[in-house]
mmCIF file of the C-alpha atoms, coordinates in Angstrom:
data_MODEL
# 
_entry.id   MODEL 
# 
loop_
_atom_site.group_PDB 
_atom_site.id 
_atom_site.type_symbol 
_atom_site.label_atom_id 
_atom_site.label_alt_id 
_atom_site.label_comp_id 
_atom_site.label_asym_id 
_atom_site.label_entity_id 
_atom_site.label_seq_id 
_atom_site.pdbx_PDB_ins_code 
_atom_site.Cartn_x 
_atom_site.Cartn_y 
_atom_site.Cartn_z 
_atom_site.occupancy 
_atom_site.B_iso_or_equiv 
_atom_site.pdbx_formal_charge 
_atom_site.auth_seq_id 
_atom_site.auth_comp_id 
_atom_site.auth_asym_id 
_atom_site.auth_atom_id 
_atom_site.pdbx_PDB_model_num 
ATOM 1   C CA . UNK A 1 1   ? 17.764  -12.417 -13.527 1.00 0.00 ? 1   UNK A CA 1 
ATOM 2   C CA . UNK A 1 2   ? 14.878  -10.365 -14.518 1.00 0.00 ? 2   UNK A CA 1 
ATOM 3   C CA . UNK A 1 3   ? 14.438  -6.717  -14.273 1.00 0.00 ? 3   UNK A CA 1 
ATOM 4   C CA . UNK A 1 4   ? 12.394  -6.008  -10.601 1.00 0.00 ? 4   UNK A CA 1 
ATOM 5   C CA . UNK A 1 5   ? 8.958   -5.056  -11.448 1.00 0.00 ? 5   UNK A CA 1 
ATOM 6   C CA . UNK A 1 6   ? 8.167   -1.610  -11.286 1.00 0.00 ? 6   UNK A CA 1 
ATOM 7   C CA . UNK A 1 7   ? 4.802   0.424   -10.353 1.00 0.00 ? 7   UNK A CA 1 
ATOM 8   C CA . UNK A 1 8   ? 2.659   0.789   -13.267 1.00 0.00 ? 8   UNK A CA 1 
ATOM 9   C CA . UNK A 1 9   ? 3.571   -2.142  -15.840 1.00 0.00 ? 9   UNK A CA 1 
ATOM 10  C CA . UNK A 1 10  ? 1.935   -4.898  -16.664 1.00 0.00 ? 10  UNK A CA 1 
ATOM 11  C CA . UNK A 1 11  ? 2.121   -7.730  -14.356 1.00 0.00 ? 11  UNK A CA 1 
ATOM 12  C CA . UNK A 1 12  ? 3.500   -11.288 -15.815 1.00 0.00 ? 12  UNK A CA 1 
ATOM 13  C CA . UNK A 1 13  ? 0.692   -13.513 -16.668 1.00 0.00 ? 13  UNK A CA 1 
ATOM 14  C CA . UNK A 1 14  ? 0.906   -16.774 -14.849 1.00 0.00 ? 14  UNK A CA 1 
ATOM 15  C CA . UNK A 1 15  ? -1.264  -20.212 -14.111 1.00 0.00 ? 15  UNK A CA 1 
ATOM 16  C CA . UNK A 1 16  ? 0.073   -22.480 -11.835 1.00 0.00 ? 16  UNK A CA 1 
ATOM 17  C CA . UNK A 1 17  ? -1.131  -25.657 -9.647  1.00 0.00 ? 17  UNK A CA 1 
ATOM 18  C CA . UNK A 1 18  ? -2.342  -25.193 -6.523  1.00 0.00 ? 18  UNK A CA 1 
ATOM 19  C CA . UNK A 1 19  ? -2.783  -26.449 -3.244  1.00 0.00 ? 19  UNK A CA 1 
ATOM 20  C CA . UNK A 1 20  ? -6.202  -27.863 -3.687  1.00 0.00 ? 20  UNK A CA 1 
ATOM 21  C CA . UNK A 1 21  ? -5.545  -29.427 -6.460  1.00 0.00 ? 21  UNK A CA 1 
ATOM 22  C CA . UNK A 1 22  ? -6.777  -27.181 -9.187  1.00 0.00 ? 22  UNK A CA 1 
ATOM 23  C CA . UNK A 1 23  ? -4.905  -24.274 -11.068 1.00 0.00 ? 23  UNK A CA 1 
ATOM 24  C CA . UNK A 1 24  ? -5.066  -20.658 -10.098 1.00 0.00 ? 24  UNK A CA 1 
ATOM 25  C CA . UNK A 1 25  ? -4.203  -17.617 -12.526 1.00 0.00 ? 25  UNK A CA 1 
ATOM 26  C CA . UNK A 1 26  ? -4.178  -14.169 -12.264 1.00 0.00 ? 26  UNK A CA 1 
ATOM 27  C CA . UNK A 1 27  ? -6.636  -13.734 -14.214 1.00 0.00 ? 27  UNK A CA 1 
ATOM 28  C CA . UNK A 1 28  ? -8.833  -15.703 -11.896 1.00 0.00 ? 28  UNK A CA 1 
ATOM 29  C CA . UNK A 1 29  ? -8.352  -11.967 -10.207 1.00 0.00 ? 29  UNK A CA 1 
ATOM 30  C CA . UNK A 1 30  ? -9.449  -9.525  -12.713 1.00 0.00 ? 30  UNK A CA 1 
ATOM 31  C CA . UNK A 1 31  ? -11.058 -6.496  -11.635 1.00 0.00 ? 31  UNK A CA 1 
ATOM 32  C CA . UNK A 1 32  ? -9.720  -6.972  -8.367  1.00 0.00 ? 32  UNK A CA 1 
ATOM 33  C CA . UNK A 1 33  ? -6.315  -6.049  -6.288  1.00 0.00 ? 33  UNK A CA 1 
ATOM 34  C CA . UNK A 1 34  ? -4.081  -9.131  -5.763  1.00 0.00 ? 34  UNK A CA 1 
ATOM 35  C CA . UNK A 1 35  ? -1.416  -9.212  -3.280  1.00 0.00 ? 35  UNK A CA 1 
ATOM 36  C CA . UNK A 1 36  ? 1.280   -11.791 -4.439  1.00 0.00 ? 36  UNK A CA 1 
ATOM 37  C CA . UNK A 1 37  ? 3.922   -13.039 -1.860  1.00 0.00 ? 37  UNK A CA 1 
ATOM 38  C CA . UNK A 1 38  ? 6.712   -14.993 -2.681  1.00 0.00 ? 38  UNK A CA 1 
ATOM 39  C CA . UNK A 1 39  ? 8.218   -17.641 -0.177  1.00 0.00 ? 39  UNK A CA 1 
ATOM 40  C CA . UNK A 1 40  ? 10.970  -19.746 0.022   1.00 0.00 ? 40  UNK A CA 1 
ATOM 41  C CA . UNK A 1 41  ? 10.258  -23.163 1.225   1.00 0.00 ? 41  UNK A CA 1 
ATOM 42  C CA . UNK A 1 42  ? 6.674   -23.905 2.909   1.00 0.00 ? 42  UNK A CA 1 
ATOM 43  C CA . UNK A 1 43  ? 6.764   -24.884 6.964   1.00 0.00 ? 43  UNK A CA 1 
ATOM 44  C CA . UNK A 1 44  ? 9.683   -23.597 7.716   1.00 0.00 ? 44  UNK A CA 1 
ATOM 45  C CA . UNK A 1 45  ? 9.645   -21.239 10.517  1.00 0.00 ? 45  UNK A CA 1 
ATOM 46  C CA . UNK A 1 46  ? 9.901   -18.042 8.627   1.00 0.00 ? 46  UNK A CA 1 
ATOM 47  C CA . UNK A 1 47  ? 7.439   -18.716 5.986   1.00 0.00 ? 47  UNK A CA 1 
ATOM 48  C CA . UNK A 1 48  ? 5.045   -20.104 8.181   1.00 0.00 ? 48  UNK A CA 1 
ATOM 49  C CA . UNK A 1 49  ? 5.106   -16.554 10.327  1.00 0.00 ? 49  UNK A CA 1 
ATOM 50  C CA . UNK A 1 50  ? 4.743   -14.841 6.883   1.00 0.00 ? 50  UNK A CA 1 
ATOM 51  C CA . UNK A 1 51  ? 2.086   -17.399 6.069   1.00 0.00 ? 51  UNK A CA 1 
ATOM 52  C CA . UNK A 1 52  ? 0.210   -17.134 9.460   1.00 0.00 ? 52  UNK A CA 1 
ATOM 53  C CA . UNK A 1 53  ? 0.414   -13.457 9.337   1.00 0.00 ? 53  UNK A CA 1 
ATOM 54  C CA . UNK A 1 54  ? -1.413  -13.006 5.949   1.00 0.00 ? 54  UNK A CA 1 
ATOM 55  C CA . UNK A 1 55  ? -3.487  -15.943 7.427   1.00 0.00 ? 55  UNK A CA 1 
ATOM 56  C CA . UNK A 1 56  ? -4.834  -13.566 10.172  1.00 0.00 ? 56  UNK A CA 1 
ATOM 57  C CA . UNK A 1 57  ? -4.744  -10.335 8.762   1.00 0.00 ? 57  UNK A CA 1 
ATOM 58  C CA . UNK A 1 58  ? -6.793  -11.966 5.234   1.00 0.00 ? 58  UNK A CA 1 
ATOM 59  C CA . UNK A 1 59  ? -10.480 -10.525 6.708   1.00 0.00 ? 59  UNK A CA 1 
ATOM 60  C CA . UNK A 1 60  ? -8.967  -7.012  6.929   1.00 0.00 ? 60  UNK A CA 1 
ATOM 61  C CA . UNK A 1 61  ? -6.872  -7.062  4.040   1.00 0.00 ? 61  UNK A CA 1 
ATOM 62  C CA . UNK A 1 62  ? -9.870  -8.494  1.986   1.00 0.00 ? 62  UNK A CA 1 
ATOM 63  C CA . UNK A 1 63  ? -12.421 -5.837  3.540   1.00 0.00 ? 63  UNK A CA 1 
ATOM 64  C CA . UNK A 1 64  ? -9.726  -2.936  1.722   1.00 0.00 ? 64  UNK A CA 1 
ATOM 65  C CA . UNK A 1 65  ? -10.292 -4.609  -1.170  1.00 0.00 ? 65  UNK A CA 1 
ATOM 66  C CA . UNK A 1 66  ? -7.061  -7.053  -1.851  1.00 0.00 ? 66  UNK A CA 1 
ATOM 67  C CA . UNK A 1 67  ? -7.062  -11.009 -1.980  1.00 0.00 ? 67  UNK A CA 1 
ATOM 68  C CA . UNK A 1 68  ? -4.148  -12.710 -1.023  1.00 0.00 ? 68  UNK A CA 1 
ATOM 69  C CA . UNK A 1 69  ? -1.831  -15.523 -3.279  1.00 0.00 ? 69  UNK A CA 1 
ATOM 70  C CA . UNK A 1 70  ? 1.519   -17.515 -2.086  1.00 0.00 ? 70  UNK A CA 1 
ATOM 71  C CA . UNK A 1 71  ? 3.322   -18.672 -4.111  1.00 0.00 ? 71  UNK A CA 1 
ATOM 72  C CA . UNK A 1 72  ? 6.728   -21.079 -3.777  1.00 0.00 ? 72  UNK A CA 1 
ATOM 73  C CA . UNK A 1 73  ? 8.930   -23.810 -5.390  1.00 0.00 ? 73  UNK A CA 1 
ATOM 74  C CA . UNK A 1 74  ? 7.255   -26.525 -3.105  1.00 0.00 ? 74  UNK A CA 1 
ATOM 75  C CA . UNK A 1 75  ? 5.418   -29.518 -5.073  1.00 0.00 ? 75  UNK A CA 1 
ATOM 76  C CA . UNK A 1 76  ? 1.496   -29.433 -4.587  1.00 0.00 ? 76  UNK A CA 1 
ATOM 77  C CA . UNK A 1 77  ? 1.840   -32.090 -1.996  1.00 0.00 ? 77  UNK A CA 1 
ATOM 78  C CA . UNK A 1 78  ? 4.143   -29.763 0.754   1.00 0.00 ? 78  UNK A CA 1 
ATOM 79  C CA . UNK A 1 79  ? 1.552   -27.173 -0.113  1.00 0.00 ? 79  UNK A CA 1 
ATOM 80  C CA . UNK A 1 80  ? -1.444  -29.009 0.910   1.00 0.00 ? 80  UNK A CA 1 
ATOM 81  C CA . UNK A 1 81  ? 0.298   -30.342 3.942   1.00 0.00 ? 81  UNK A CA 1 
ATOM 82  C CA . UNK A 1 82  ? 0.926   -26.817 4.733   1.00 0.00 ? 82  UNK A CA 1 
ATOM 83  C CA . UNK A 1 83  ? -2.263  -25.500 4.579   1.00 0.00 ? 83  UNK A CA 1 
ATOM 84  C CA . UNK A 1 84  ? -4.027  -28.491 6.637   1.00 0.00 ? 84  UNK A CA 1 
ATOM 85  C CA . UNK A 1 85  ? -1.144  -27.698 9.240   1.00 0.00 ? 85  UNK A CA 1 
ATOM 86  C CA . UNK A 1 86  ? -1.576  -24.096 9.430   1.00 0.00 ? 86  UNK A CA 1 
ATOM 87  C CA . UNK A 1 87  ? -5.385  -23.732 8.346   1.00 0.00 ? 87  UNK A CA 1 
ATOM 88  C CA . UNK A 1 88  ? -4.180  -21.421 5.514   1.00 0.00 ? 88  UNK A CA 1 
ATOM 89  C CA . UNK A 1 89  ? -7.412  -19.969 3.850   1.00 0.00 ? 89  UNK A CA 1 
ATOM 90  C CA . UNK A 1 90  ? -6.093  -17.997 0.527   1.00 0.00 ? 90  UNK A CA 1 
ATOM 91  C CA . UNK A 1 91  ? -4.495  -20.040 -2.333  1.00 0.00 ? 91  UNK A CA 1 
ATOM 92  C CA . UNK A 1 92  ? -0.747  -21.575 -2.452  1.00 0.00 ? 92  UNK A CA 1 
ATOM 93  C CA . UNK A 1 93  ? 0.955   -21.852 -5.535  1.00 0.00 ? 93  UNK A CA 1 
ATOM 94  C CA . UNK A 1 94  ? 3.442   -24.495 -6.938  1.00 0.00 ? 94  UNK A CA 1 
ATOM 95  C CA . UNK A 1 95  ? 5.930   -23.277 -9.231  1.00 0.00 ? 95  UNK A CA 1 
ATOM 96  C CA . UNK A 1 96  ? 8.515   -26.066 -9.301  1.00 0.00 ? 96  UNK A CA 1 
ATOM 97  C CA . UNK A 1 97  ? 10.028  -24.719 -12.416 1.00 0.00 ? 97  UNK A CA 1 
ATOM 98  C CA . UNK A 1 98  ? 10.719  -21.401 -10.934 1.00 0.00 ? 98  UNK A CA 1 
ATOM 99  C CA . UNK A 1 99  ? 9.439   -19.578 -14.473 1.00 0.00 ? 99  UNK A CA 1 
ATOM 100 C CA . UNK A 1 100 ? 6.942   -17.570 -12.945 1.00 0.00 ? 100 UNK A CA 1 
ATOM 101 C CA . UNK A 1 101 ? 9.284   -15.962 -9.774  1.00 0.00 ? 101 UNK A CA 1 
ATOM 102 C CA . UNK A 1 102 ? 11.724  -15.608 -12.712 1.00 0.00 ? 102 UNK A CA 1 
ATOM 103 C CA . UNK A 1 103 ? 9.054   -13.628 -14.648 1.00 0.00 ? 103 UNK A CA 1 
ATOM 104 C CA . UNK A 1 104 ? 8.619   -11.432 -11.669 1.00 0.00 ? 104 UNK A CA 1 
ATOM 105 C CA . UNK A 1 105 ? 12.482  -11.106 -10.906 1.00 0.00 ? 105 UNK A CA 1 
ATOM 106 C CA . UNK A 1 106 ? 11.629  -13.076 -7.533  1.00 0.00 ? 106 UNK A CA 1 
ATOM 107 C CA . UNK A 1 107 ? 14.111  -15.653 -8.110  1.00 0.00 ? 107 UNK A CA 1 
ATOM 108 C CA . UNK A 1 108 ? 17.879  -15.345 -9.027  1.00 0.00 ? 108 UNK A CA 1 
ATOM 109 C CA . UNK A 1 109 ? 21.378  -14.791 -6.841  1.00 0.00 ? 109 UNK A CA 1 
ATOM 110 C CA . UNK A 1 110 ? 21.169  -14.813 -2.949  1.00 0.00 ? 110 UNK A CA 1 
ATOM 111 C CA . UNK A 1 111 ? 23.982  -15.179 -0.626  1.00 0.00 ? 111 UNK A CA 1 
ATOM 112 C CA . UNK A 1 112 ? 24.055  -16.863 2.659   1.00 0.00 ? 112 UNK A CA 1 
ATOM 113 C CA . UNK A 1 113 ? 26.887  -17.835 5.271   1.00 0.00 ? 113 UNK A CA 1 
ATOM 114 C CA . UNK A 1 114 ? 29.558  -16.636 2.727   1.00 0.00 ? 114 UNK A CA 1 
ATOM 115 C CA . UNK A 1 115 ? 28.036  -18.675 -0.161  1.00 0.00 ? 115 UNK A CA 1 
ATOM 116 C CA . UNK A 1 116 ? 26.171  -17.700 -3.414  1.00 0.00 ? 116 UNK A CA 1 
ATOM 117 C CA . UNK A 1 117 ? 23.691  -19.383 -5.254  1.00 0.00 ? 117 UNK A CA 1 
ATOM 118 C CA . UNK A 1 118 ? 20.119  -19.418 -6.887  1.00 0.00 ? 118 UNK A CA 1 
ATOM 119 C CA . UNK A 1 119 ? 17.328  -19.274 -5.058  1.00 0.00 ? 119 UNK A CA 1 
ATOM 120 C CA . UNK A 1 120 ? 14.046  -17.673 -4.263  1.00 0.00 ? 120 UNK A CA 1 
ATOM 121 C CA . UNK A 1 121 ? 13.884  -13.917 -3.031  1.00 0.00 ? 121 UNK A CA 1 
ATOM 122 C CA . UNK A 1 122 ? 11.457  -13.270 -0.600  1.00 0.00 ? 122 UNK A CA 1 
ATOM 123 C CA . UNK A 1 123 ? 9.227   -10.791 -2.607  1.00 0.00 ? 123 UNK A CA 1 
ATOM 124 C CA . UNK A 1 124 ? 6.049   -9.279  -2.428  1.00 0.00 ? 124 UNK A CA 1 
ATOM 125 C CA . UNK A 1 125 ? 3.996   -7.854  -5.537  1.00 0.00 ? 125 UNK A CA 1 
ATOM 126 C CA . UNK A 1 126 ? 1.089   -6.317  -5.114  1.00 0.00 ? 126 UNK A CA 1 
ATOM 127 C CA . UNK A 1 127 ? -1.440  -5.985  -8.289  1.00 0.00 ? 127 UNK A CA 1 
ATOM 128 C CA . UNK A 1 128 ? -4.020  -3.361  -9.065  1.00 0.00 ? 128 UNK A CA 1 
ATOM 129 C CA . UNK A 1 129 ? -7.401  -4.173  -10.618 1.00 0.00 ? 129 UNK A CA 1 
ATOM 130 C CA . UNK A 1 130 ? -6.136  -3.528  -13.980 1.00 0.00 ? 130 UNK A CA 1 
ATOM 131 C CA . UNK A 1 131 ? -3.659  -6.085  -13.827 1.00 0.00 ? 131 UNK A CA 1 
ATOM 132 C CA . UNK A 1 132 ? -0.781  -3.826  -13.358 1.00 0.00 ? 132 UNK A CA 1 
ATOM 133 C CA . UNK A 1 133 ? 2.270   -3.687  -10.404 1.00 0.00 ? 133 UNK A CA 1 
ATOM 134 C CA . UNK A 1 134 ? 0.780   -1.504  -7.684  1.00 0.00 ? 134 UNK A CA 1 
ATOM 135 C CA . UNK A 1 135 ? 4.120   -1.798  -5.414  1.00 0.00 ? 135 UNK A CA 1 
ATOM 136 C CA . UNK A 1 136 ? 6.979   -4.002  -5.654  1.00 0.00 ? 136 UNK A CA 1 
ATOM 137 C CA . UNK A 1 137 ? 8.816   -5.147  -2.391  1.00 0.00 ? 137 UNK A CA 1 
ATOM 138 C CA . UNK A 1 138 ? 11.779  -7.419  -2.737  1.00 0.00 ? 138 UNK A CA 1 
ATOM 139 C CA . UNK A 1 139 ? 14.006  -8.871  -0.266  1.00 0.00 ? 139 UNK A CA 1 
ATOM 140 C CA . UNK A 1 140 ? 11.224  -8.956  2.526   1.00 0.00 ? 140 UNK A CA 1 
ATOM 141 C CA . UNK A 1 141 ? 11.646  -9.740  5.921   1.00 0.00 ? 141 UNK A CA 1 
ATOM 142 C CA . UNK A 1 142 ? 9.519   -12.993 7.058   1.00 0.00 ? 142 UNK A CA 1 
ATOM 143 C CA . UNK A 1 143 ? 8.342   -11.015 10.184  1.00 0.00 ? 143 UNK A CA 1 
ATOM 144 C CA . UNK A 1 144 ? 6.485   -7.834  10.205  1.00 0.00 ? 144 UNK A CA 1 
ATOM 145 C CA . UNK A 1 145 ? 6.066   -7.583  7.088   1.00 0.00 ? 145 UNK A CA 1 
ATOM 146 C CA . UNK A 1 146 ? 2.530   -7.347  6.670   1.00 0.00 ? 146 UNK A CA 1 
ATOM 147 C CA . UNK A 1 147 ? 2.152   -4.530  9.473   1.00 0.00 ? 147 UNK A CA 1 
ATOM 148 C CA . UNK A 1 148 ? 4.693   -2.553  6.911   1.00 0.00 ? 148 UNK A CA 1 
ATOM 149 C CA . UNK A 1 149 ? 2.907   -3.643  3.649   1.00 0.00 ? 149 UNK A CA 1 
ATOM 150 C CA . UNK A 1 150 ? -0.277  -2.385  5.014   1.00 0.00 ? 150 UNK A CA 1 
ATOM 151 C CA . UNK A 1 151 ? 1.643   0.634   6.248   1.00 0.00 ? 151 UNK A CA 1 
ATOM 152 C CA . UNK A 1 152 ? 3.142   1.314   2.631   1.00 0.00 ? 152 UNK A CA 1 
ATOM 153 C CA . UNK A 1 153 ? -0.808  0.430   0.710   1.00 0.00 ? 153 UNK A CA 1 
ATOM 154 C CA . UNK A 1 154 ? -1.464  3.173   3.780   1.00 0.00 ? 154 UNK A CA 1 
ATOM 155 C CA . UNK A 1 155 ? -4.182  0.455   4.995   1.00 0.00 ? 155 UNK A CA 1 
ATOM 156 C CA . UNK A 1 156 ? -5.794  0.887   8.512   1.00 0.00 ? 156 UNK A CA 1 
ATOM 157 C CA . UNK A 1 157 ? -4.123  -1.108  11.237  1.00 0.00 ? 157 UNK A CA 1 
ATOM 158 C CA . UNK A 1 158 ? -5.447  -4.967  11.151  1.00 0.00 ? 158 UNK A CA 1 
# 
């Protein structure tokens, strides 16, 4: 497993497909601060209260300056389901190879009901304009956790 990112390095380059059919990168985000979540598995009932809950806090998190990315192993296809289902309005990344939550130590050993394997952590990564890690939060909670992100950028209440 990668090294967990740490404030003030360089964030990992990436391009990856996404839900509407195009590619987004991070440099598609230059001069701007990008908050990066990583999920586990699209429409299942965790991810879809993280994903709602960026979903409806986007206006206010936008209006302090930050866009918003998602970004799981699910194949383009669950994506775009996902964001028809859930009128998702910020982009949802594929990366079916894992390479690029590898690059940002968001994927690697997990443990669940007394078993171990590989598999994505639940990670957010927030990016300044500069293209550098602003925080790094790994091992997120589904719920609540944008109420504490925007507590720990010290954002005003959505």
């Amino acid at each position: 497993m990668t090294e967990r990112l740490v404030p003030g390095e360089l964030a990992p380059a990436f391009s990856l497909p996404n839900a509407d059919g195009g590619t987004t990168s991070l440099t598609d985000f230059a001069g701007k601060n990008v908050i990066v979540f990583f999920y586990p598995a699209a429409m299942t009932p965790g991810c879809t209260k993280q994903a709602c809950d960026f979903r409806d806090s986007l206006a206010s998190l936008q209006a302090a300056g930050y866009e918003v990315v998602g970004i799981s192993p699910d194949p383009v296809a669950k994506l775009e389901k996902f964001v028809a289902r859930d009128a998702l309005s910020y982009p949802l990344l594929s990366d079916a190879d894992h390479a690029v939550a590898l690059s940002y130590a968001a994927w690697g050993e997990k443990k669940n009901y007394g078993k171990t394997y590989e598999g994505l952590i639940r990670s957010t990564i927030v990016i300044d304009e500069a293209g550098s890690v602003k925080l790094a939060q790994y091992n997120v909670r589904a719920t609540g956790h944008v109420a504490k992100l925007r507590r720990d950028l010290k954002l005003d209440a959505a």
